[in-house]
């Protein structure tokens, strides 16, 4: 599969920043922006990170689970582990100003054998974090955007 050129990745990052600033027009220096990125989208995430740092934002960068880590978590965790939310997450989301999600899946079927109830437990336990960002978005304190970065799995 042909990958994006460096120039295309730079332009993609520019579009994501434009989108983020369009949904929330009052970003200011040192606002906190989270980049969540699948590993196959790392090239875009790195460029985006640099551009946001240069614009004087505080950038938090989190990579997402690989397909193996994600499947292992849902397959081998108990209910307590699936409902666990790390200390500080609530406070983090209460102070977050932006979120950019780079979807670049390495697998589209890694969870096909996982009980949907297990996936639902995680979603329900983290719903309060989405509620925080939704409330902040309504107050124009938070904005978000997302994209899909081309991967081999998406091309199949």
Tab-separated table of C-alpha atoms in Angstrom:
chain	number	residue	atom	x	y	z
A	1	UNK	CA	0.000	0.000	0.000
A	2	UNK	CA	1.281	3.453	-0.901
A	3	UNK	CA	1.721	5.645	2.150
A	4	UNK	CA	1.159	9.376	2.336
A	5	UNK	CA	4.067	11.640	1.467
A	6	UNK	CA	5.620	13.946	4.036
A	7	UNK	CA	3.928	16.929	2.354
A	8	UNK	CA	0.534	15.179	2.444
A	9	UNK	CA	0.995	14.370	6.143
A	10	UNK	CA	1.924	18.008	6.866
A	11	UNK	CA	-1.222	19.175	5.060
A	12	UNK	CA	-3.346	16.568	6.862
A	13	UNK	CA	-2.064	17.913	10.196
A	14	UNK	CA	-2.889	21.467	9.089
A	15	UNK	CA	-6.443	20.391	8.248
A	16	UNK	CA	-6.875	18.780	11.677
A	17	UNK	CA	-5.689	21.928	13.436
A	18	UNK	CA	-8.017	24.013	11.259
A	19	UNK	CA	-10.913	21.674	12.125
A	20	UNK	CA	-10.154	21.859	15.849
A	21	UNK	CA	-10.006	25.659	15.761
A	22	UNK	CA	-13.220	25.787	13.724
A	23	UNK	CA	-15.273	23.824	16.259
A	24	UNK	CA	-13.864	25.919	19.112
A	25	UNK	CA	-12.749	29.356	18.054
A	26	UNK	CA	-11.356	30.622	21.359
A	27	UNK	CA	-8.248	28.469	21.841
A	28	UNK	CA	-5.475	30.349	23.586
A	29	UNK	CA	-1.809	29.791	24.358
A	30	UNK	CA	-1.141	26.955	26.790
A	31	UNK	CA	-4.559	25.341	26.431
A	32	UNK	CA	-4.329	21.572	26.862
A	33	UNK	CA	-4.886	19.427	23.784
A	34	UNK	CA	-4.948	15.628	23.797
A	35	UNK	CA	-3.825	13.665	20.751
A	36	UNK	CA	-4.991	10.040	20.795
A	37	UNK	CA	-3.383	7.985	18.099
A	38	UNK	CA	-3.277	4.422	16.810
A	39	UNK	CA	0.304	3.287	16.179
A	40	UNK	CA	-0.133	3.229	12.403
A	41	UNK	CA	-1.070	6.916	12.558
A	42	UNK	CA	2.072	7.843	14.460
A	43	UNK	CA	3.644	9.736	11.530
A	44	UNK	CA	0.648	12.085	11.440
A	45	UNK	CA	0.545	12.282	15.234
A	46	UNK	CA	4.182	13.342	15.417
A	47	UNK	CA	3.714	16.126	12.863
A	48	UNK	CA	0.530	17.277	14.571
A	49	UNK	CA	2.292	17.267	17.958
A	50	UNK	CA	5.119	19.439	16.634
A	51	UNK	CA	2.757	21.950	15.032
A	52	UNK	CA	0.660	22.284	18.197
A	53	UNK	CA	3.750	22.667	20.405
A	54	UNK	CA	5.028	25.382	18.053
A	55	UNK	CA	1.672	27.148	18.491
A	56	UNK	CA	2.275	27.103	22.281
A	57	UNK	CA	-0.332	24.546	23.301
A	58	UNK	CA	0.259	22.011	26.059
A	59	UNK	CA	-0.006	18.725	24.195
A	60	UNK	CA	-0.664	15.357	25.804
A	61	UNK	CA	0.061	12.436	23.464
A	62	UNK	CA	-1.461	9.010	24.095
A	63	UNK	CA	-1.093	5.998	21.867
A	64	UNK	CA	-3.969	3.565	21.827
A	65	UNK	CA	-3.899	-0.183	22.356
A	66	UNK	CA	-2.499	-2.385	19.631
A	67	UNK	CA	-4.947	-5.064	18.445
A	68	UNK	CA	-3.216	-7.667	20.659
A	69	UNK	CA	-3.272	-5.464	23.772
A	70	UNK	CA	-6.909	-4.555	23.175
A	71	UNK	CA	-8.009	-8.162	22.682
A	72	UNK	CA	-5.995	-9.363	25.688
A	73	UNK	CA	-7.555	-6.679	27.865
A	74	UNK	CA	-11.116	-7.603	26.963
A	75	UNK	CA	-10.452	-11.346	26.949
A	76	UNK	CA	-8.486	-11.726	30.192
A	77	UNK	CA	-9.594	-8.840	32.423
A	78	UNK	CA	-12.180	-9.237	35.140
A	79	UNK	CA	-15.107	-6.885	35.674
A	80	UNK	CA	-13.215	-4.779	38.216
A	81	UNK	CA	-10.367	-4.202	35.758
A	82	UNK	CA	-12.768	-3.303	32.945
A	83	UNK	CA	-14.518	-0.729	35.147
A	84	UNK	CA	-11.290	0.779	36.482
A	85	UNK	CA	-10.564	4.426	35.655
A	86	UNK	CA	-7.078	5.662	36.512
A	87	UNK	CA	-6.591	8.264	39.221
A	88	UNK	CA	-6.523	11.754	37.777
A	89	UNK	CA	-8.556	11.024	34.646
A	90	UNK	CA	-11.561	13.009	35.903
A	91	UNK	CA	-9.388	16.034	36.704
A	92	UNK	CA	-7.583	15.688	33.378
A	93	UNK	CA	-10.836	15.780	31.395
A	94	UNK	CA	-12.171	18.648	33.518
A	95	UNK	CA	-9.229	20.744	32.317
A	96	UNK	CA	-8.921	19.500	28.730
A	97	UNK	CA	-9.515	22.062	25.985
A	98	UNK	CA	-9.125	19.941	22.858
A	99	UNK	CA	-8.967	16.368	21.605
A	100	UNK	CA	-7.743	15.045	18.268
A	101	UNK	CA	-8.243	11.351	17.558
A	102	UNK	CA	-6.243	9.694	14.779
A	103	UNK	CA	-7.925	6.438	13.803
A	104	UNK	CA	-5.431	4.184	12.015
A	105	UNK	CA	-6.557	0.611	12.658
A	106	UNK	CA	-4.106	-2.254	12.411
A	107	UNK	CA	-7.032	-4.694	12.609
A	108	UNK	CA	-10.756	-4.466	12.066
A	109	UNK	CA	-11.574	-7.904	13.445
A	110	UNK	CA	-9.449	-8.308	16.582
A	111	UNK	CA	-12.498	-8.079	18.874
A	112	UNK	CA	-14.798	-10.328	16.840
A	113	UNK	CA	-14.672	-13.106	19.445
A	114	UNK	CA	-14.992	-10.813	22.480
A	115	UNK	CA	-18.263	-10.729	24.410
A	116	UNK	CA	-19.877	-7.338	23.631
A	117	UNK	CA	-20.903	-7.095	27.300
A	118	UNK	CA	-17.236	-6.743	28.234
A	119	UNK	CA	-16.774	-3.888	25.771
A	120	UNK	CA	-19.943	-2.257	27.072
A	121	UNK	CA	-18.707	-2.361	30.677
A	122	UNK	CA	-15.709	-0.253	29.719
A	123	UNK	CA	-17.827	2.222	27.773
A	124	UNK	CA	-20.303	2.600	30.635
A	125	UNK	CA	-17.572	3.032	33.257
A	126	UNK	CA	-15.958	5.836	31.230
A	127	UNK	CA	-19.207	7.576	30.255
A	128	UNK	CA	-18.755	10.211	32.952
A	129	UNK	CA	-15.598	11.364	31.125
A	130	UNK	CA	-17.581	11.856	27.910
A	131	UNK	CA	-20.196	13.731	29.935
A	132	UNK	CA	-17.488	16.080	31.215
A	133	UNK	CA	-16.240	16.849	27.708
A	134	UNK	CA	-19.782	17.254	26.394
A	135	UNK	CA	-20.557	19.797	29.122
A	136	UNK	CA	-17.279	21.627	28.445
A	137	UNK	CA	-18.053	21.613	24.723
A	138	UNK	CA	-21.451	23.213	25.393
A	139	UNK	CA	-19.631	25.932	27.385
A	140	UNK	CA	-17.175	26.429	24.487
A	141	UNK	CA	-14.313	25.238	26.698
A	142	UNK	CA	-13.600	22.081	24.688
A	143	UNK	CA	-13.411	21.149	21.018
A	144	UNK	CA	-12.561	17.957	19.207
A	145	UNK	CA	-11.958	16.483	15.802
A	146	UNK	CA	-10.999	13.104	14.424
A	147	UNK	CA	-9.633	11.569	11.275
A	148	UNK	CA	-8.894	8.253	9.682
A	149	UNK	CA	-5.323	7.663	8.565
A	150	UNK	CA	-5.032	5.116	5.732
A	151	UNK	CA	-3.796	1.667	6.737
A	152	UNK	CA	-3.402	-1.699	5.058
A	153	UNK	CA	-6.442	-3.023	6.949
A	154	UNK	CA	-8.652	-0.225	5.678
A	155	UNK	CA	-7.457	-0.836	2.119
A	156	UNK	CA	-8.492	-4.518	2.186
